[in-house]
Amino acid sequence: MVWKIFLFIILAFVSIAGISFPIVENPQAWYQFPLIPGLEENAKIIFFHVPTAWLTVIGFLMSTVFSIKYLRKRNLDDDAKSYAAAQLGLMFCILATVTGAVWAKFAWGSYWSWDPRQTSIFALLLIYGAWFALRSSIESEDKRATLSAVYSIIAFVTVPFFVFIMPRIMDGLHPGSADDKFSPSGGPVVNFQMNSSMLLIFFLSLIGFTILYYWMWRLGYKSLLYKEKLNKKLIRG
Amino acid sequence: MNKHFLNAEKLTKKFGRRLIFKDLDFKFLENGIYGITGINGSGKSTLIKIIAGIISPSSGKIVHNLDDKVIDEEKLHNYIGFVAPYLIMYEEFSAWENLIHISNIRGIKFNKELFNSLLDDFLLLNRKNDIVKTYSSGMKQRLKFIFALMHSPTILLFDEPTSNLDNEGKETVYRIINREGKNKIVIIASNERSDLELCSTKIKLEDYKK
Amino acid sequence: MKPYALFKKDYHSELRTRYAINSLVMFIIVALSVILFSIGNEKIPQNLTAGLLWVVIFFSAMSGLSRAFVSEEERGTSLILHLIAAPTTIFSGKLLFNLILVFLMNIIITILYSVLFEEFIIRNFLLFFLTFILSNIGLAIASTIIAAIISKAGAKGTLYPVLSFPILLPLILISVMLTSYSMVGTSFADAVIELAVLACYDVIMLTISYMLFDFIWKD
């Protein structure tokens, strides 16, 4: 119970601070954010957009880890855990895509422009879609678990190509791209242009969203297991 | 002399969360004919597929030994002869082409005399160049026995061996089973009384449900 | 030589049944003519030419390459394969079949394409050749393992492109880039990273396929 209150406080603080703290050219007070050239007010999305993208990746990672675990131990509970993780991953993937597109409308002038990061998140969306399509087409539980585990591992090894290599080969608009014209050396926007208060809120937001994710995931897979048990009881009479 | 023996330890198979059988233990040490019986849906075919290494058990294990050495799972298929109603030969090829391709894929020598004599045993010699699609279901069943014996396996697994066969075919099959049972392990999964009369030991799957 | 024997069996079976070839050839013709009709007399830019080539290749591959495993599963003959060969042999044999099919298919597509599209001129031939080889290998590997998955999933025809596309997307993106590089005439040294990425993709896919095929194959 304590950590739920803790989570509430973190997320409440992040939402309020992230939206209301002003951005000024030379921050003096602790609550002022620095002006990042090329981003201006739009920079604030980092507190909400980046965590969703982060959780998309986490969801995918967890789903793959439990897939591997299933293939080793053949325990259907692992399949349920993998499924619950992927469900959340898909949800956050959609959120990341939508928030990113809305932001892009204001920062770049159009909702979608096939920036490498947009391509990558779109690819993740496709992978999730394919994975759920595969699952829904298989009747037998064992087969569904095995085949979807195999597919998620294959899909997982293609992700580095999207996440790391493609943005570096193709031209990018996204902050932190290799050829971002506003940053001197390329690399993540986090390192060098945010002041400490901005960094603090950013990381608090990451932590808060991750805990939220974990909580939702536990609820998700437990409800899957209960549903399974209930089905079995109903069939047995 | 090839001495094959079979040891099953605590075999359990579940489909999803549905239990098929549980804690099945048996040892087939001597050559002979063994039977597996059980009502429809009791898991006869499942068990025979597990013995053949086609599907894996949910827990427990099955160990094949040859001359006191454990047979590697990757190579198990070289020692097994398998016949079942759900086994389907390549229908676009003739019986003879089936045998050629299968022996090539197995990596064994193409033994013309053996194949001809097997075809003769199972009364298919004069139809060997016809495409399998044109065969009756009894003829297809007899072809499967040739498929099961062509690589001189050390253990034979027959799931409902006499399904679709006429009396003449059944007699041939029983003759072969009795002949092979003297120097091999032969396992029959069936509910036919005449099939089970051949068996010295029987496993009743109903005993392993709880 | 067991995989080769399996390949020969498939080849022989293909000659008898024409399960893949006929539809594959027709698909190439249909796809190319749809593109030609829609372009009409317009001139199309260079990178679009490269992209369209890969659109044709992807969809043609999707129409024919699932055959390797789906035909066995549909006719119920995969049990025989279980009984006569180890999983690695089976995967190697099927991969060999798909490799040859992909190379044949893409040679035909490329020849037809360069005849039909005047804008399609290769200026750096070596680069295009290497791209062609590496991406064909990758295409064959990925489509074979996905074919194995869908054959066990009950052979839903529409599922094949859906499952393959995300897996093949990195390959297609890089290949499109490399193809337009070789049309522009980019020097070999400038494209080395992209080629390395492509080779990397092939190696990773091959390893992961051999590792996971056992799980797919054993019910």
XYZ file of C-alpha atoms in Angstrom:
666
model
C 0.000 0.000 0.000
C 2.853 2.340 0.831
C 4.363 2.092 -2.608
C 1.026 2.810 -4.237
C 0.880 6.113 -2.345
C 4.501 6.732 -3.267
C 3.666 6.067 -6.923
C 0.699 8.452 -6.736
C 2.879 11.211 -5.298
C 5.604 10.744 -7.916
C 3.234 10.742 -10.851
C 1.239 13.673 -9.490
C 4.421 15.690 -8.996
C 5.729 14.795 -12.425
C 2.471 15.766 -14.122
C 2.209 19.100 -12.345
C 5.878 20.023 -12.589
C 6.291 18.788 -16.122
C 3.413 20.859 -17.406
C 3.573 24.011 -15.300
C 7.264 24.773 -14.729
C 8.300 27.587 -17.046
C 10.998 27.411 -19.660
C 13.333 30.439 -19.584
C 16.506 31.383 -21.389
C 18.766 31.498 -18.307
C 17.247 29.434 -15.518
C 17.834 30.957 -12.014
C 15.296 29.342 -9.695
C 15.207 25.559 -9.194
C 11.857 25.256 -10.903
C 12.915 26.802 -14.176
C 13.809 24.751 -17.218
C 16.493 25.809 -19.696
C 15.642 26.675 -23.255
C 16.824 24.013 -25.660
C 17.312 25.503 -29.109
C 15.041 23.967 -31.709
C 12.662 22.527 -29.113
C 11.493 25.464 -26.918
C 8.147 24.787 -25.141
C 7.832 21.530 -27.034
C 10.632 20.061 -24.944
C 8.210 19.351 -22.117
C 6.852 16.322 -23.904
C 9.996 14.505 -22.849
C 8.401 13.861 -19.434
C 5.543 11.878 -20.950
C 6.555 10.742 -24.379
C 9.914 9.224 -23.524
C 8.541 7.067 -20.666
C 5.887 5.579 -22.954
C 8.529 4.755 -25.560
C 10.710 3.336 -22.796
C 7.867 1.129 -21.560
C 7.172 -0.044 -25.089
C 10.705 -1.385 -25.183
C 10.471 -2.763 -21.630
C 7.214 -4.526 -22.458
C 8.764 -6.058 -25.516
C 11.867 -7.084 -23.587
C 9.860 -8.687 -20.780
C 7.646 -10.473 -23.234
C 10.730 -11.950 -24.903
C 12.357 -12.888 -21.610
C 9.256 -14.804 -20.530
C 9.057 -16.371 -23.987
C 12.564 -17.747 -23.554
C 11.627 -18.907 -20.076
C 8.567 -20.665 -21.469
C 10.619 -22.482 -24.099
C 12.987 -23.715 -21.402
C 10.490 -24.732 -18.732
C 7.242 -25.208 -20.691
C 5.219 -23.570 -17.964
C 2.058 -21.927 -19.289
C 2.221 -19.308 -16.519
C 5.264 -17.857 -18.254
C 3.218 -17.588 -21.414
C 0.554 -15.627 -19.520
C 3.266 -13.315 -18.151
C 4.668 -12.788 -21.612
C 1.193 -12.077 -22.961
C 0.415 -9.562 -20.210
C 3.726 -7.781 -20.841
C 3.061 -7.596 -24.561
C -0.467 -6.265 -24.026
C 0.909 -3.364 -22.000
C 3.733 -2.944 -24.482
C 1.220 -2.559 -27.288
C -0.767 -0.019 -25.288
C 2.298 2.097 -24.543
C 3.467 1.670 -28.111
C 0.236 3.235 -29.335
C 0.558 6.008 -26.733
C 4.144 6.709 -27.786
C 3.168 6.807 -31.445
C 0.242 9.147 -30.841
C 2.026 11.528 -28.460
C 5.002 11.551 -30.805
C 2.842 12.324 -33.817
C 1.021 15.151 -32.021
C 4.324 16.617 -30.922
C 5.741 16.258 -34.426
C 2.820 18.280 -35.808
C 3.994 21.262 -33.737
C 7.734 20.730 -33.908
C 8.151 19.521 -37.497
C 4.933 20.674 -39.063
C 3.414 17.310 -39.912
C 2.107 14.349 -37.954
C 4.188 11.802 -39.743
C 7.423 12.180 -41.665
C 9.159 8.778 -41.569
C 11.891 9.913 -39.285
C 14.018 6.878 -38.243
C 12.508 6.865 -34.734
C 9.042 7.035 -36.201
C 9.953 4.194 -38.519
C 11.256 2.213 -35.570
C 8.179 2.701 -33.425
C 6.034 1.873 -36.414
C 8.011 -1.347 -36.869
C 7.447 -2.201 -33.200
C 3.752 -1.561 -33.705
C 3.808 -3.941 -36.674
C 5.632 -6.594 -34.659
C 3.111 -6.343 -31.832
C 0.279 -6.504 -34.344
C 1.720 -9.566 -36.051
C 2.330 -11.233 -32.690
C -1.273 -10.783 -31.584
C -2.525 -11.899 -35.002
C -0.441 -15.064 -34.694
C -1.728 -15.758 -31.205
C -5.349 -15.316 -32.131
C -5.043 -17.743 -35.048
C -3.901 -20.734 -32.961
C -6.391 -22.807 -30.983
C -4.193 -25.109 -28.940
C -2.654 -23.486 -25.861
C 0.727 -25.218 -26.076
C 1.175 -24.494 -29.731
C 0.095 -20.895 -29.267
C 2.574 -20.425 -26.456
C 5.451 -22.111 -28.289
C 4.979 -20.478 -31.674
C 4.386 -17.015 -30.299
C 7.451 -17.418 -28.066
C 9.544 -18.357 -31.075
C 8.162 -15.462 -33.087
C 8.798 -12.941 -30.357
C 12.418 -14.070 -30.106
C 12.904 -13.761 -33.867
C 11.263 -10.345 -33.820
C 13.411 -9.363 -30.858
C 16.659 -9.915 -32.735
C 15.489 -7.594 -35.510
C 14.833 -4.760 -33.067
C 18.471 -3.674 -32.719
C 18.432 -3.034 -36.464
C 15.580 -0.578 -36.013
C 16.480 1.008 -32.737
C 20.211 1.442 -33.197
C 21.248 1.046 -36.784
C 18.460 2.557 -38.868
C 18.422 5.984 -37.163
C 22.148 6.217 -37.697
C 21.995 5.344 -41.349
C 18.960 7.385 -42.325
C 18.592 11.134 -41.847
C 16.804 12.027 -38.658
C 14.717 14.931 -37.415
C 14.253 13.537 -33.936
C 16.152 15.204 -31.068
C 19.242 13.141 -30.378
C 19.603 11.830 -33.936
C 23.074 11.479 -35.359
C 22.665 14.586 -37.458
C 20.511 16.685 -35.140
C 21.603 20.144 -36.200
C 21.044 21.675 -32.784
C 23.264 19.365 -30.789
C 27.011 19.605 -31.166
C 27.945 15.952 -31.029
C 24.778 13.962 -31.633
C 23.691 11.405 -29.076
C 20.824 11.511 -26.620
C 19.339 14.874 -25.841
C 19.290 13.968 -22.157
C 22.984 14.356 -21.473
C 23.958 17.842 -22.190
C 21.155 20.331 -22.535
C 18.899 19.624 -19.599
C 19.578 21.240 -16.258
C 19.416 19.312 -13.032
C 15.768 20.069 -12.209
C 14.680 18.957 -15.638
C 16.770 15.810 -15.336
C 15.309 15.106 -11.890
C 11.741 15.323 -13.132
C 12.602 13.313 -16.218
C 14.072 10.455 -14.205
C 11.285 10.634 -11.591
C 8.847 10.284 -14.444
C 10.741 7.288 -15.838
C 10.756 5.633 -12.412
C 7.100 6.434 -11.784
C 5.965 5.090 -15.139
C 8.085 1.954 -14.714
C 6.511 1.203 -11.335
C 3.092 1.853 -12.842
C 3.958 -0.558 -15.611
C 5.062 -3.248 -13.158
C 1.864 -2.865 -11.171
C -0.317 -3.106 -14.267
C 1.637 -6.099 -15.516
C 1.155 -7.993 -12.261
C -2.569 -7.286 -12.298
C -2.683 -8.307 -15.945
C -1.079 -11.712 -15.675
C -2.811 -12.562 -12.413
C -6.172 -11.865 -13.967
C -5.163 -14.064 -16.907
C -4.352 -16.908 -14.533
C -7.632 -16.476 -12.637
C -9.530 -16.467 -15.898
C -7.793 -19.705 -16.846
C -8.667 -21.342 -13.532
C -12.251 -20.183 -13.748
C -12.590 -21.577 -17.272
C -11.274 -24.912 -16.084
C -13.742 -24.983 -13.196
C -16.643 -24.170 -15.481
C -15.650 -26.941 -17.897
C -15.169 -29.503 -15.133
C -18.548 -28.483 -13.662
C 23.634 -58.490 -31.914
C 21.614 -55.307 -31.577
C 19.984 -55.148 -28.199
C 17.493 -52.312 -27.870
C 15.777 -51.516 -24.643
C 13.351 -48.880 -23.571
C 12.897 -47.184 -20.247
C 10.159 -44.702 -19.388
C 10.344 -42.711 -16.169
C 7.396 -40.790 -14.770
C 6.029 -39.835 -18.165
C 3.348 -37.174 -17.948
C 1.649 -35.474 -20.852
C -0.668 -32.520 -20.730
C -2.260 -30.724 -23.649
C -2.503 -27.177 -22.433
C -3.806 -27.694 -18.937
C -5.623 -30.939 -19.750
C -4.013 -34.091 -18.373
C -3.633 -37.047 -20.747
C -1.698 -39.439 -18.514
C 0.469 -39.138 -15.468
C 3.513 -40.860 -13.948
C 3.762 -43.600 -16.512
C 6.658 -45.968 -15.709
C 7.656 -48.958 -17.767
C 10.719 -50.891 -18.866
C 10.847 -52.984 -22.020
C 14.087 -54.911 -21.621
C 13.535 -58.090 -23.606
C 12.715 -58.430 -27.260
C 9.072 -59.217 -27.740
C 5.677 -57.783 -28.542
C 4.171 -55.245 -26.171
C 0.738 -53.676 -26.241
C -0.767 -50.319 -25.308
C -4.530 -50.257 -24.815
C -7.045 -47.698 -23.703
C -10.387 -46.263 -24.714
C -10.598 -43.710 -27.519
C -8.937 -40.462 -26.534
C -6.990 -42.056 -23.714
C -3.680 -41.084 -25.282
C -2.507 -44.231 -27.083
C -1.289 -42.320 -30.106
C 0.171 -39.613 -27.890
C 2.189 -42.180 -25.972
C 3.445 -43.875 -29.103
C 4.449 -40.506 -30.561
C 6.333 -39.714 -27.372
C 8.154 -43.039 -27.585
C 9.041 -42.232 -31.189
C 10.373 -38.833 -30.141
C 7.926 -36.928 -32.355
C 6.433 -35.004 -29.453
C 8.014 -34.371 -26.097
C 6.411 -35.296 -22.776
C 5.379 -32.506 -20.383
C 7.572 -34.077 -17.738
C 9.470 -37.289 -17.196
C 11.617 -38.862 -19.853
C 11.939 -41.769 -22.188
C 15.319 -43.382 -22.748
C 16.234 -45.615 -25.671
C 19.292 -47.783 -25.191
C 21.180 -49.708 -27.820
C 23.899 -52.083 -26.668
C 23.941 -50.265 -23.312
C 24.489 -46.877 -24.925
C 21.853 -44.166 -24.782
C 20.672 -43.212 -28.258
C 21.105 -39.538 -28.994
C 17.801 -37.751 -29.552
C 19.036 -36.312 -32.845
C 19.675 -39.813 -34.194
C 16.722 -41.653 -32.698
C 14.799 -41.636 -35.972
C 17.339 -44.037 -37.489
C 16.336 -46.777 -35.062
C 12.568 -46.472 -35.202
C 10.053 -48.063 -37.523
C 6.661 -46.393 -37.314
C 3.233 -47.165 -38.745
C 0.057 -45.232 -37.984
C -3.209 -44.338 -39.699
C -2.242 -40.644 -39.587
C 1.067 -41.300 -41.344
C 0.728 -40.201 -44.965
C 3.173 -41.092 -47.713
C 4.004 -38.679 -50.540
C 1.028 -39.181 -52.788
C 2.475 -37.497 -55.861
C 5.206 -40.144 -56.077
C 5.023 -43.848 -56.839
C 5.850 -46.379 -54.122
C 9.247 -46.920 -55.655
C 10.001 -43.164 -55.803
C 8.889 -42.817 -52.200
C 11.416 -45.465 -51.226
C 14.187 -43.825 -53.266
C 13.636 -40.361 -51.786
C 13.200 -41.619 -48.251
C 16.338 -43.737 -48.308
C 18.286 -40.780 -49.728
C 17.024 -38.433 -47.042
C 17.784 -41.021 -44.388
C 21.241 -41.338 -45.861
C 21.103 -45.127 -46.205
C 22.101 -47.256 -49.147
C 19.382 -47.900 -51.690
C 18.902 -51.641 -51.220
C 17.066 -52.905 -54.298
C 16.773 -56.551 -53.241
C 15.452 -55.727 -49.777
C 12.888 -53.289 -51.137
C 11.743 -55.704 -53.797
C 11.329 -58.486 -51.270
C 9.443 -56.147 -48.891
C 7.175 -55.053 -51.735
C 6.631 -58.712 -52.507
C 5.828 -59.510 -48.840
C 3.167 -56.831 -48.796
C 1.756 -57.675 -52.243
C 2.669 -54.368 -53.850
C 5.374 -55.530 -56.238
C 3.328 -55.246 -59.411
C 1.990 -51.818 -58.451
C 5.312 -50.314 -57.349
C 5.501 -47.833 -60.226
C 1.962 -46.528 -59.793
C 1.421 -43.208 -58.081
C 0.407 -43.599 -54.434
C -2.627 -41.355 -54.968
C -4.211 -44.173 -56.980
C -3.800 -46.743 -54.178
C -6.657 -47.993 -52.033
C -6.406 -47.231 -48.308
C -5.401 -50.840 -47.590
C -2.567 -50.643 -50.082
C -1.394 -47.375 -48.560
C -1.385 -49.055 -45.161
C 0.768 -51.896 -46.496
C 3.173 -49.388 -48.044
C 3.639 -47.866 -44.600
C 4.932 -51.195 -43.295
C 7.555 -51.215 -46.028
C 8.443 -47.654 -45.007
C 8.773 -48.804 -41.390
C 11.016 -51.765 -42.177
C 13.207 -50.388 -44.961
C 16.034 -49.132 -42.754
C 16.204 -52.218 -40.474
C 15.133 -50.437 -37.290
C 15.727 -51.913 -33.848
C 12.342 -50.942 -32.424
C 8.973 -51.018 -34.161
C 6.024 -48.836 -33.167
C 2.674 -49.739 -34.656
C -0.381 -47.582 -33.990
C -3.498 -49.532 -35.039
C -1.488 -51.711 -37.422
C -4.430 -53.496 -38.992
C -6.720 -50.568 -39.720
C -8.005 -50.598 -43.313
C -6.555 -54.041 -43.997
C -8.390 -57.056 -45.424
C -7.908 -60.543 -43.960
C -5.022 -61.357 -46.251
C -3.282 -58.116 -45.302
C -3.867 -58.731 -41.617
C -2.302 -62.181 -41.847
C 0.769 -60.750 -43.545
C 1.094 -58.103 -40.865
C 0.716 -60.623 -38.032
C 3.303 -62.864 -39.667
C 5.746 -59.953 -39.906
C 5.032 -58.828 -36.340
C 5.675 -62.322 -35.007
C 8.856 -62.600 -37.061
C 10.187 -59.192 -35.985
C 9.110 -59.700 -32.380
C 11.731 -62.431 -31.978
C 14.680 -60.077 -32.365
C 13.217 -56.600 -31.842
C 10.957 -54.686 -29.518
C 7.560 -54.307 -31.160
C 4.999 -52.015 -29.535
C 1.384 -52.105 -30.683
C -1.196 -49.507 -29.712
C -4.612 -50.874 -30.506
C -8.024 -51.890 -29.261
C -8.487 -54.789 -31.725
C -8.675 -58.056 -29.837
C -6.779 -59.961 -32.518
C -3.938 -57.407 -32.417
C -3.632 -57.624 -28.661
C -3.554 -61.418 -28.606
C -0.016 -61.156 -29.966
C 1.194 -59.094 -27.028
C 2.910 -60.568 -24.004
C 2.719 -57.466 -21.813
C 0.091 -54.739 -21.966
C -0.085 -51.201 -20.611
C -3.579 -49.992 -19.820
C -3.648 -46.211 -20.040
C -6.761 -45.935 -17.853
C -4.514 -46.801 -14.908
C -2.511 -43.596 -15.259
C -5.163 -40.901 -15.208
C -4.955 -39.743 -11.618
C 24.194 -34.765 -48.158
C 20.872 -35.441 -46.473
C 19.646 -31.830 -46.858
C 20.421 -32.085 -50.559
C 18.374 -35.291 -50.767
C 15.473 -33.464 -49.126
C 15.908 -30.640 -51.595
C 15.820 -33.150 -54.461
C 12.615 -34.629 -53.071
C 11.034 -31.168 -52.932
C 12.264 -30.349 -56.401
C 10.830 -33.572 -57.789
C 7.562 -32.946 -55.969
C 7.474 -29.391 -57.318
C 7.835 -30.707 -60.867
C 4.884 -33.031 -60.287
C 2.540 -30.686 -58.471
C 3.648 -27.173 -59.543
C 2.528 -26.020 -56.137
C 4.719 -22.892 -55.979
C 6.168 -22.133 -59.393
C 2.998 -21.404 -61.357
C 1.512 -18.999 -58.862
C 4.902 -17.391 -58.319
C 5.438 -16.651 -62.005
C 1.908 -15.342 -62.421
C 2.325 -13.196 -59.350
C 5.478 -11.575 -60.725
C 3.705 -10.782 -63.983
C 0.632 -9.405 -62.223
C 2.635 -7.250 -59.823
C 4.824 -5.814 -62.569
C 1.923 -5.032 -64.847
C -0.050 -3.331 -62.069
C 2.921 -1.055 -61.466
C 3.379 -0.409 -65.197
C -0.293 0.436 -65.670
C -0.339 2.782 -62.718
C 2.757 4.638 -63.899
C 1.584 5.016 -67.465
C 3.828 7.429 -69.334
C 5.141 9.214 -66.241
C 8.805 9.361 -65.459
C 9.446 8.034 -61.976
C 12.289 9.214 -59.757
C 15.257 6.976 -59.078
C 14.686 6.031 -55.445
C 11.086 5.178 -56.244
C 12.302 2.754 -58.907
C 14.471 1.004 -56.332
C 11.590 0.909 -53.856
C 9.131 -0.506 -56.377
C 11.581 -3.274 -57.269
C 11.546 -4.370 -53.644
C 7.773 -4.133 -53.431
C 7.551 -6.611 -56.290
C 10.184 -8.860 -54.714
C 8.524 -8.837 -51.281
C 5.050 -9.697 -52.490
C 6.247 -12.328 -54.928
C 8.259 -13.945 -52.146
C 5.168 -13.933 -49.964
C 3.161 -15.740 -52.618
C 5.566 -18.643 -53.086
C 7.994 -19.166 -50.249
C 5.621 -20.453 -47.600
C 5.201 -23.557 -49.718
C 8.274 -25.305 -48.280
C 6.590 -26.142 -45.011
C 2.927 -25.456 -45.667
C 2.682 -28.104 -48.394
C 4.055 -30.776 -46.044
C 1.737 -29.742 -43.252
C -1.336 -29.471 -45.474
C -0.879 -32.927 -46.937
C 0.022 -34.412 -43.560
C 3.427 -35.609 -44.704
C 5.434 -33.760 -42.070
C 5.218 -36.845 -39.859
C 7.321 -38.737 -42.403
C 9.976 -36.046 -42.225
C 9.933 -36.347 -38.440
C 10.638 -40.041 -38.790
C 13.401 -39.912 -41.350
C 15.504 -36.855 -40.560
C 16.816 -34.670 -37.758
C 15.355 -31.135 -37.443
C 18.571 -29.463 -38.611
C 18.548 -31.598 -41.758
C 14.977 -30.621 -42.464
C 15.591 -26.939 -41.972
C 18.719 -27.053 -44.132
C 16.886 -28.869 -46.915
C 13.957 -26.480 -46.899
C 16.297 -23.494 -46.712
C 18.199 -24.800 -49.732
C 14.946 -25.100 -51.660
C 13.884 -21.580 -50.744
C 17.336 -20.166 -51.507
C 17.220 -21.543 -55.027
C 13.635 -20.379 -55.451
C 14.474 -16.869 -54.228
C 17.492 -16.574 -56.503
C 15.546 -17.799 -59.540
C 12.631 -15.524 -58.725
C 14.781 -12.452 -58.176
C 16.867 -13.011 -61.278
C 13.666 -13.156 -63.317
C 12.237 -10.099 -61.567
C 15.432 -8.077 -62.015
C 15.734 -8.947 -65.702
C 12.077 -8.142 -66.381
C 12.383 -4.986 -64.336
C 15.422 -3.675 -66.195
C 13.735 -4.420 -69.511
C 10.463 -2.748 -68.561
C 11.763 0.264 -66.611
C 14.077 2.527 -68.539
C 15.053 4.411 -65.397
C 16.442 1.264 -63.827
C 20.111 1.539 -64.735
C 22.797 0.092 -62.476
C 25.907 2.251 -62.376
C 27.864 0.398 -59.699
C 27.392 -3.168 -60.773
C 29.543 -4.815 -58.094
C 27.613 -3.072 -55.329
C 24.303 -4.169 -56.792
C 25.573 -7.711 -57.200
C 26.648 -7.958 -53.545
C 23.379 -6.403 -52.371
C 21.473 -8.864 -54.513
C 23.328 -11.879 -53.078
C 23.174 -10.794 -49.430
C 19.554 -9.704 -49.461
C 18.443 -12.851 -51.274
C 20.099 -14.976 -48.622
C 18.444 -12.970 -45.860
C 15.070 -13.110 -47.587
C 15.310 -16.889 -47.958
C 16.309 -17.484 -44.332
C 13.664 -15.256 -42.778
C 10.891 -16.500 -45.034
C 11.782 -20.143 -44.361
C 11.588 -19.830 -40.583
C 8.346 -17.821 -40.782
C 6.959 -20.457 -43.156
C 7.729 -23.076 -40.512
C 5.827 -21.037 -37.919
C 2.717 -20.482 -40.020
C 2.627 -24.099 -41.193
C 2.267 -25.143 -37.556
C -0.207 -22.357 -36.890
C -2.724 -23.965 -39.230
C -1.483 -22.526 -42.535
C -3.418 -19.320 -42.602
C -2.404 -17.868 -45.947
C -2.973 -14.248 -45.014
C -0.860 -14.579 -41.904
C 2.350 -15.146 -43.849
C 2.960 -11.608 -45.129
C 1.710 -10.179 -41.818
C 4.309 -12.130 -39.837
C 7.089 -11.746 -42.380
C 6.885 -8.035 -42.981
C 8.179 -6.771 -39.597
C 10.973 -9.344 -39.690
C 11.931 -8.477 -43.255
C 11.535 -4.718 -42.858
C 15.173 -3.986 -41.880
C 16.342 -6.094 -44.806
C 14.005 -4.342 -47.230
C 14.910 -0.845 -46.018
C 18.628 -1.498 -46.326
C 18.233 -3.208 -49.678
C 16.205 -0.319 -51.075
C 18.910 2.079 -49.941
C 21.685 -0.029 -51.396
C 19.824 -0.492 -54.666
C 19.389 3.239 -55.108
C 23.061 3.734 -54.154
C 24.111 1.394 -56.903
C 21.804 3.188 -59.341
C 23.364 6.536 -58.435
C 26.811 4.984 -58.658
C 27.943 5.478 -55.087
C 31.445 4.162 -54.587
C 31.866 0.839 -52.900
C 33.659 2.291 -49.883
C 30.718 4.581 -49.073
C 28.302 1.688 -48.882
C 30.402 -0.662 -46.818
C 28.537 -0.042 -43.551
C 25.180 -0.811 -45.139
C 26.562 -3.996 -46.669
C 27.972 -4.999 -43.297
C 24.569 -4.428 -41.676
C 22.979 -6.594 -44.339
C 25.534 -9.370 -43.802
C 24.970 -9.055 -40.061
C 21.243 -9.518 -40.571
C 21.859 -12.709 -42.562
C 24.153 -14.190 -39.943
C 21.859 -13.334 -37.027
C 18.788 -14.697 -38.792
C 20.578 -17.910 -39.720
C 21.776 -18.530 -36.177
C 18.467 -17.762 -34.527
C 16.580 -19.897 -37.050
C 18.701 -22.957 -36.403
C 18.384 -22.381 -32.660
C 14.613 -22.064 -32.695
C 13.608 -24.510 -35.398
C 13.613 -27.450 -32.963
C 10.915 -25.772 -30.889
C 8.704 -25.147 -33.897
C 9.200 -28.564 -35.385
C 8.509 -30.666 -32.300
C 4.838 -30.443 -31.428
